[in-house]
mmCIF file of C-alpha atoms in Angstrom:
data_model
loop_
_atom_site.group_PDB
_atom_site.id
_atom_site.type_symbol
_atom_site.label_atom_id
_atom_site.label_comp_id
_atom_site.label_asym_id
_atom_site.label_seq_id
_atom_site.Cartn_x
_atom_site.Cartn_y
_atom_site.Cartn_z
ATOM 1 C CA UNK A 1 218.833 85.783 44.982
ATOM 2 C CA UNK A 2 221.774 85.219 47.751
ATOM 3 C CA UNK A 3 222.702 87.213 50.376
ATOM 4 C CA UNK A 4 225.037 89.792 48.977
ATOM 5 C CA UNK A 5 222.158 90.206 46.556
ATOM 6 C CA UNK A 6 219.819 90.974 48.784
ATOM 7 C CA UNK A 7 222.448 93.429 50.850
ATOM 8 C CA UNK A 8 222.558 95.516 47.874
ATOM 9 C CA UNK A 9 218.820 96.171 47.506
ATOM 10 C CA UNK A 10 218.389 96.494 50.994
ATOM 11 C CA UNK A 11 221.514 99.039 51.671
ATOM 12 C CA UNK A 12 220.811 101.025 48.384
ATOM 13 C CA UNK A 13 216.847 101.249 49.069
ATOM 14 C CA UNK A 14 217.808 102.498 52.280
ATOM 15 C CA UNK A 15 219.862 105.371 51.342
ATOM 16 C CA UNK A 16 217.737 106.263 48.485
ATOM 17 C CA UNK A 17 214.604 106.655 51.236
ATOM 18 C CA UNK A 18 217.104 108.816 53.197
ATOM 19 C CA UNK A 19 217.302 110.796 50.709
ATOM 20 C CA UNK A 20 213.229 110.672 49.209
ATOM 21 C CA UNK A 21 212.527 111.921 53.144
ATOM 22 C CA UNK A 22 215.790 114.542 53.500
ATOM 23 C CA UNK A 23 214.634 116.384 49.854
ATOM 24 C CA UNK A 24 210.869 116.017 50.931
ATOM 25 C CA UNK A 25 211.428 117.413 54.751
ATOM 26 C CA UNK A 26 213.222 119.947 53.051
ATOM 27 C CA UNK A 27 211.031 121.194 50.369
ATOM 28 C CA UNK A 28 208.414 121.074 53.263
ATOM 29 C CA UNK A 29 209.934 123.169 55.116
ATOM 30 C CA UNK A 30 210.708 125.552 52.974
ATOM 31 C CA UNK A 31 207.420 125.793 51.843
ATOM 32 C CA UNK A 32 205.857 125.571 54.771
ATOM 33 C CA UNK A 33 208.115 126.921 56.971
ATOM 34 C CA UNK A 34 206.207 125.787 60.002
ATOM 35 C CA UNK A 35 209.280 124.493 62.403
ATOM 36 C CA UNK A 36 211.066 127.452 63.882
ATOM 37 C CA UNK A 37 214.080 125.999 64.776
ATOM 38 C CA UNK A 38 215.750 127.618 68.008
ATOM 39 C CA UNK A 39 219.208 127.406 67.497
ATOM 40 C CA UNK A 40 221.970 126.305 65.330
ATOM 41 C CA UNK A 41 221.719 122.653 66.599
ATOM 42 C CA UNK A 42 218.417 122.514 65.899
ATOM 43 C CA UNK A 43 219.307 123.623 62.203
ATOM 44 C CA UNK A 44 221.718 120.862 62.347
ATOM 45 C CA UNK A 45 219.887 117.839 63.512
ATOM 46 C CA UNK A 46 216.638 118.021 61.951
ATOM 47 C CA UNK A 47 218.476 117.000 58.598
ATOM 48 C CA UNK A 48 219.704 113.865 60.594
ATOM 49 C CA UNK A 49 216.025 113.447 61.942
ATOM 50 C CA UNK A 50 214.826 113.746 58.121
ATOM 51 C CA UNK A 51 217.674 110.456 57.143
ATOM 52 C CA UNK A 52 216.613 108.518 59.812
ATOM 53 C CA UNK A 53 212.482 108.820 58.764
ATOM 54 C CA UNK A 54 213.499 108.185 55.003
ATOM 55 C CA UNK A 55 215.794 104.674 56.766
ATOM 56 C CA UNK A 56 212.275 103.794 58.544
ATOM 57 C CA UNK A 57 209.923 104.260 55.512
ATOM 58 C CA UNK A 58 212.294 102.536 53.281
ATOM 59 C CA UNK A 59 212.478 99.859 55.562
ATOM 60 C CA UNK A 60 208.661 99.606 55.030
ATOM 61 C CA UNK A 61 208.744 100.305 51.694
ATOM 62 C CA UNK A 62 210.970 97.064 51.841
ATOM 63 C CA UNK A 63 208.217 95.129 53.564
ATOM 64 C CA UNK A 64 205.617 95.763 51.269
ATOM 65 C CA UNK A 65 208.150 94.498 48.211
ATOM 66 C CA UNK A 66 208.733 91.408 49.544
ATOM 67 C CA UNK A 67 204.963 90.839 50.791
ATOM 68 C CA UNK A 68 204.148 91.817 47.009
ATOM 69 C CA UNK A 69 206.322 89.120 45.864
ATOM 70 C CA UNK A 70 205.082 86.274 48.435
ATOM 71 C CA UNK A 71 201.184 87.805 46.708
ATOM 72 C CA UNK A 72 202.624 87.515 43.297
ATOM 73 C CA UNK A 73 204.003 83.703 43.800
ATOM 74 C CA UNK A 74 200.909 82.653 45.053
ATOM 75 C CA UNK A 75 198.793 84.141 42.621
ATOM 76 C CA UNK A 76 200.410 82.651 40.078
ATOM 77 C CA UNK A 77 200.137 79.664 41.756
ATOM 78 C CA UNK A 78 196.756 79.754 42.232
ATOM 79 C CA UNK A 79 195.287 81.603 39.234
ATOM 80 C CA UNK A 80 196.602 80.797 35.346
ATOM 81 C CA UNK A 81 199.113 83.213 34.748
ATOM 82 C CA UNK A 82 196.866 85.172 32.063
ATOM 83 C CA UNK A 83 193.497 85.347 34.835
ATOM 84 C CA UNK A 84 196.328 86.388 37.373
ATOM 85 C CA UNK A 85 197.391 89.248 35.387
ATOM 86 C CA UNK A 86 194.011 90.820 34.896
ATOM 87 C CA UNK A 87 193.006 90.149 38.514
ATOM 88 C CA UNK A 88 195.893 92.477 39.614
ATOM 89 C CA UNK A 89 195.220 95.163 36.580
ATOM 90 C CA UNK A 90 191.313 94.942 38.520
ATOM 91 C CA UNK A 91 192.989 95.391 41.631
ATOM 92 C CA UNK A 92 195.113 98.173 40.781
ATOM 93 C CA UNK A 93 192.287 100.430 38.925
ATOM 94 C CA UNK A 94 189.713 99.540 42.372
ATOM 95 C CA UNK A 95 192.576 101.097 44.465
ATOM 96 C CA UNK A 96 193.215 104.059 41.742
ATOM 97 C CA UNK A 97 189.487 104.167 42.174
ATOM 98 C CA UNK A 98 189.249 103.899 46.110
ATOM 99 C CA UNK A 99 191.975 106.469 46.848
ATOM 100 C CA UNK A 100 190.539 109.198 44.212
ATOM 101 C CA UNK A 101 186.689 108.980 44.997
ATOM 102 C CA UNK A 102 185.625 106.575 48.109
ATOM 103 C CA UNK A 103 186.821 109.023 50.046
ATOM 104 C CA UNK A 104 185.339 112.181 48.656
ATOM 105 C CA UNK A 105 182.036 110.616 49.480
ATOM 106 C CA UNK A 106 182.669 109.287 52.657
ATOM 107 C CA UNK A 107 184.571 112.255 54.543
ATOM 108 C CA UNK A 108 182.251 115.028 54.738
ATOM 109 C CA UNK A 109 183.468 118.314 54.257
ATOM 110 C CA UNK A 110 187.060 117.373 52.945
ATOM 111 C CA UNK A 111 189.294 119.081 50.345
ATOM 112 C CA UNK A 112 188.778 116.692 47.686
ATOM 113 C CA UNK A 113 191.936 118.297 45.020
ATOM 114 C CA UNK A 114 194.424 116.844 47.525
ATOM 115 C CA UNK A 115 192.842 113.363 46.982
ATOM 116 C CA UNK A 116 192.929 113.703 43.230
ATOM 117 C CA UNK A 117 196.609 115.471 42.958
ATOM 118 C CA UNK A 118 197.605 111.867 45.121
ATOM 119 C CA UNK A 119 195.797 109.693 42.515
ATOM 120 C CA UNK A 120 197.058 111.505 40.081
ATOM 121 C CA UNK A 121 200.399 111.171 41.062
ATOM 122 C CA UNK A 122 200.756 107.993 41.880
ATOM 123 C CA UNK A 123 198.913 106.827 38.318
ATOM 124 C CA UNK A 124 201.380 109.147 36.371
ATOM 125 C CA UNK A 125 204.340 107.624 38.437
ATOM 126 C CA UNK A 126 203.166 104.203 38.015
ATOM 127 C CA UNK A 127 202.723 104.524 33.912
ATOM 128 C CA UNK A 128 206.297 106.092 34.149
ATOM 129 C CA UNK A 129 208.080 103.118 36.436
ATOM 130 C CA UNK A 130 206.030 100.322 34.379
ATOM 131 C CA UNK A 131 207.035 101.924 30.759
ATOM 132 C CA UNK A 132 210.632 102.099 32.030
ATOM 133 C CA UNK A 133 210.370 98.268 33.282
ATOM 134 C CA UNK A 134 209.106 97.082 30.020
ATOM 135 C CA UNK A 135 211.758 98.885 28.349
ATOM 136 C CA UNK A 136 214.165 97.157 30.286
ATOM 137 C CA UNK A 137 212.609 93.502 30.573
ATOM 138 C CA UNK A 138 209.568 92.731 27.996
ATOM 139 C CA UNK A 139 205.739 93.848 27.600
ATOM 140 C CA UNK A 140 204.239 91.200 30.205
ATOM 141 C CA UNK A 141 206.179 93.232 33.098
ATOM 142 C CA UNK A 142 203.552 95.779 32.494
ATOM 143 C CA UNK A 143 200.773 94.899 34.763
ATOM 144 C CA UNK A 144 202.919 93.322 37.795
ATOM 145 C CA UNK A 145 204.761 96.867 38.144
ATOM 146 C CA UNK A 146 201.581 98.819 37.239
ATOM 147 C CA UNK A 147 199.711 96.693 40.329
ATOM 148 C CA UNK A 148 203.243 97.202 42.586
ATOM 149 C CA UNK A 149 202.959 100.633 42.045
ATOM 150 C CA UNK A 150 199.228 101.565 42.299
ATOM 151 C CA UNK A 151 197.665 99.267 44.930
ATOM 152 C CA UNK A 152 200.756 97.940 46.828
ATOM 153 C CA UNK A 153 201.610 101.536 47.253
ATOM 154 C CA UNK A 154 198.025 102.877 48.120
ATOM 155 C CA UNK A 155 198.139 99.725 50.938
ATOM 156 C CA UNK A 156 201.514 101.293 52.802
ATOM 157 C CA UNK A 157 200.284 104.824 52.698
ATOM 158 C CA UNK A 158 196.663 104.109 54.206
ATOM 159 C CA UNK A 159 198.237 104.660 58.031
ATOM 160 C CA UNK A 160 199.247 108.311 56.600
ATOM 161 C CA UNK A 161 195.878 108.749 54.657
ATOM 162 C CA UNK A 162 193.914 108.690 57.677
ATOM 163 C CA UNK A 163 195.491 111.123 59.618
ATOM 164 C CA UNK A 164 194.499 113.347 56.843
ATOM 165 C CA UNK A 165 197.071 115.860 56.870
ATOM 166 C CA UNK A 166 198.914 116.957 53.445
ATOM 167 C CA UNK A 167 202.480 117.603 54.714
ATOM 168 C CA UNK A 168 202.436 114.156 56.119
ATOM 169 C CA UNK A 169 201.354 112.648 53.176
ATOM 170 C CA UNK A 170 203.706 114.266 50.976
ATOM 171 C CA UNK A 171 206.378 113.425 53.914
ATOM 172 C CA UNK A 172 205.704 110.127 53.551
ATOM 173 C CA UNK A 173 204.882 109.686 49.535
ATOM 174 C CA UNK A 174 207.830 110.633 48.426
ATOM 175 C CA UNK A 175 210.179 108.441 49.734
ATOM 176 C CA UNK A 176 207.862 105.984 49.497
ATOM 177 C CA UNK A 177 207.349 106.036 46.150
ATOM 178 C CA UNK A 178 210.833 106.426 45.536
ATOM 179 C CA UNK A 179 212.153 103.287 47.068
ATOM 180 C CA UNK A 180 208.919 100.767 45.564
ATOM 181 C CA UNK A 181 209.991 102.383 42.319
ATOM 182 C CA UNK A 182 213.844 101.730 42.687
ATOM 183 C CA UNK A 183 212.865 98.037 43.495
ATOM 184 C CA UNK A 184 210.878 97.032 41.163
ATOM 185 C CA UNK A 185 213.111 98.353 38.528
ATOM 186 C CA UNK A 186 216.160 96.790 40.070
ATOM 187 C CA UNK A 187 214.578 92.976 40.567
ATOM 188 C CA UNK A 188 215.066 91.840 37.381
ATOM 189 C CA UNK A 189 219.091 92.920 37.608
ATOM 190 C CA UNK A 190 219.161 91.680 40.962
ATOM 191 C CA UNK A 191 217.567 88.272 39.950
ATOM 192 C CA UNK A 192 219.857 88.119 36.643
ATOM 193 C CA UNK A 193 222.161 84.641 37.070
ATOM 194 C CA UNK A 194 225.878 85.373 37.179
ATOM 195 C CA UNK A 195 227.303 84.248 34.073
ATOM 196 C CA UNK A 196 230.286 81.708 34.692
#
């Protein structure tokens, strides 16, 4: 990967968390309707507000891709490739696992149908970005996109998790989810040699 590469993914993941957090705010809102805005101005800038959140988030999002790749080297490096494959299929289904039910049973007296609607989500989203990867690249893409989008994603949105409020999570999921799913689908373009 060289620079001007790497300054696509980064500039188009950026504008398509912009946009994950500006649809999101907005459906929110909506919704919700729970910011009265004052004035005009107010009307104005809290679209601009919504860009720059979906910038920060994809900026994370970013993060987590490239620690998932650093993980992925090393695993292979460590583990045969066939062990390393099932360790992160494990991995992924204990997070699945974790985010559904670990925390029905340990908070007391929470609204568990928000917890499953998440796991839900992200499993549905995850068998939807890996079948489009292996459509695009070959069957052993499966599980490395499956793990990237299950527990890689369940690690950046544990911050959110704990403050245990919907809106944020769906603030936050969305573009989230968006911008690990553009990624992973775009690394194998990205990483295609230039023919001469």
């Amino acid at each position: 990967m060289n620079i001007k590469k790497w300054f696509f993914l980064f500039w188009t993941t950026l504008l398509i968390g912009a946009g994950g957090a500006v649809i999101a705010g907005l459906a929110l809102q909506t919704v919700n309707g729970t910011i009265h805005f004052k004035s005009t101005a107010d009307t104005l800038i809290y679209p601009l507000i919504l860009l720059g959140y979906g910038m920060l988030v994809s900026v994370y999002a970013q993060l987590g891709f490239f620690a998932y790749l650093i993980l992925n080297y090393m695993g292979i490096g460590v583990f045969p490739r066939r062990v390393w494959q099932y360790v992160q299929l494990v991995l992924a289904v204990l997070a699945l696992l974790e985010l559904i039910f670990l925390r029905t049973f340990v908070g007391s007296g929470r609204d568990v149908s928000s917890d499953w609607l998440l796991g839900i989500g992200i499993l549905l989203t995850a068998l939807i970005v890996a079948y489009f990867k292996v459509r695009s690249t070959n069957l052993t893409a499966w599980i490395p996109t499956f793990f990237f989008m299950t527990a890689i994603t369940i690690v950046e949105i544990i911050g959110v998790l704990q403050i245990g409020v919907d809106s944020a999570t769906v603030f936050i999921v969305i573009p989230l989810v968006a911008c690990n799913a553009f990624q992973i689908l775009m690394l194998h373009r990205i990483l295609k040699p230039i023919s001469a």
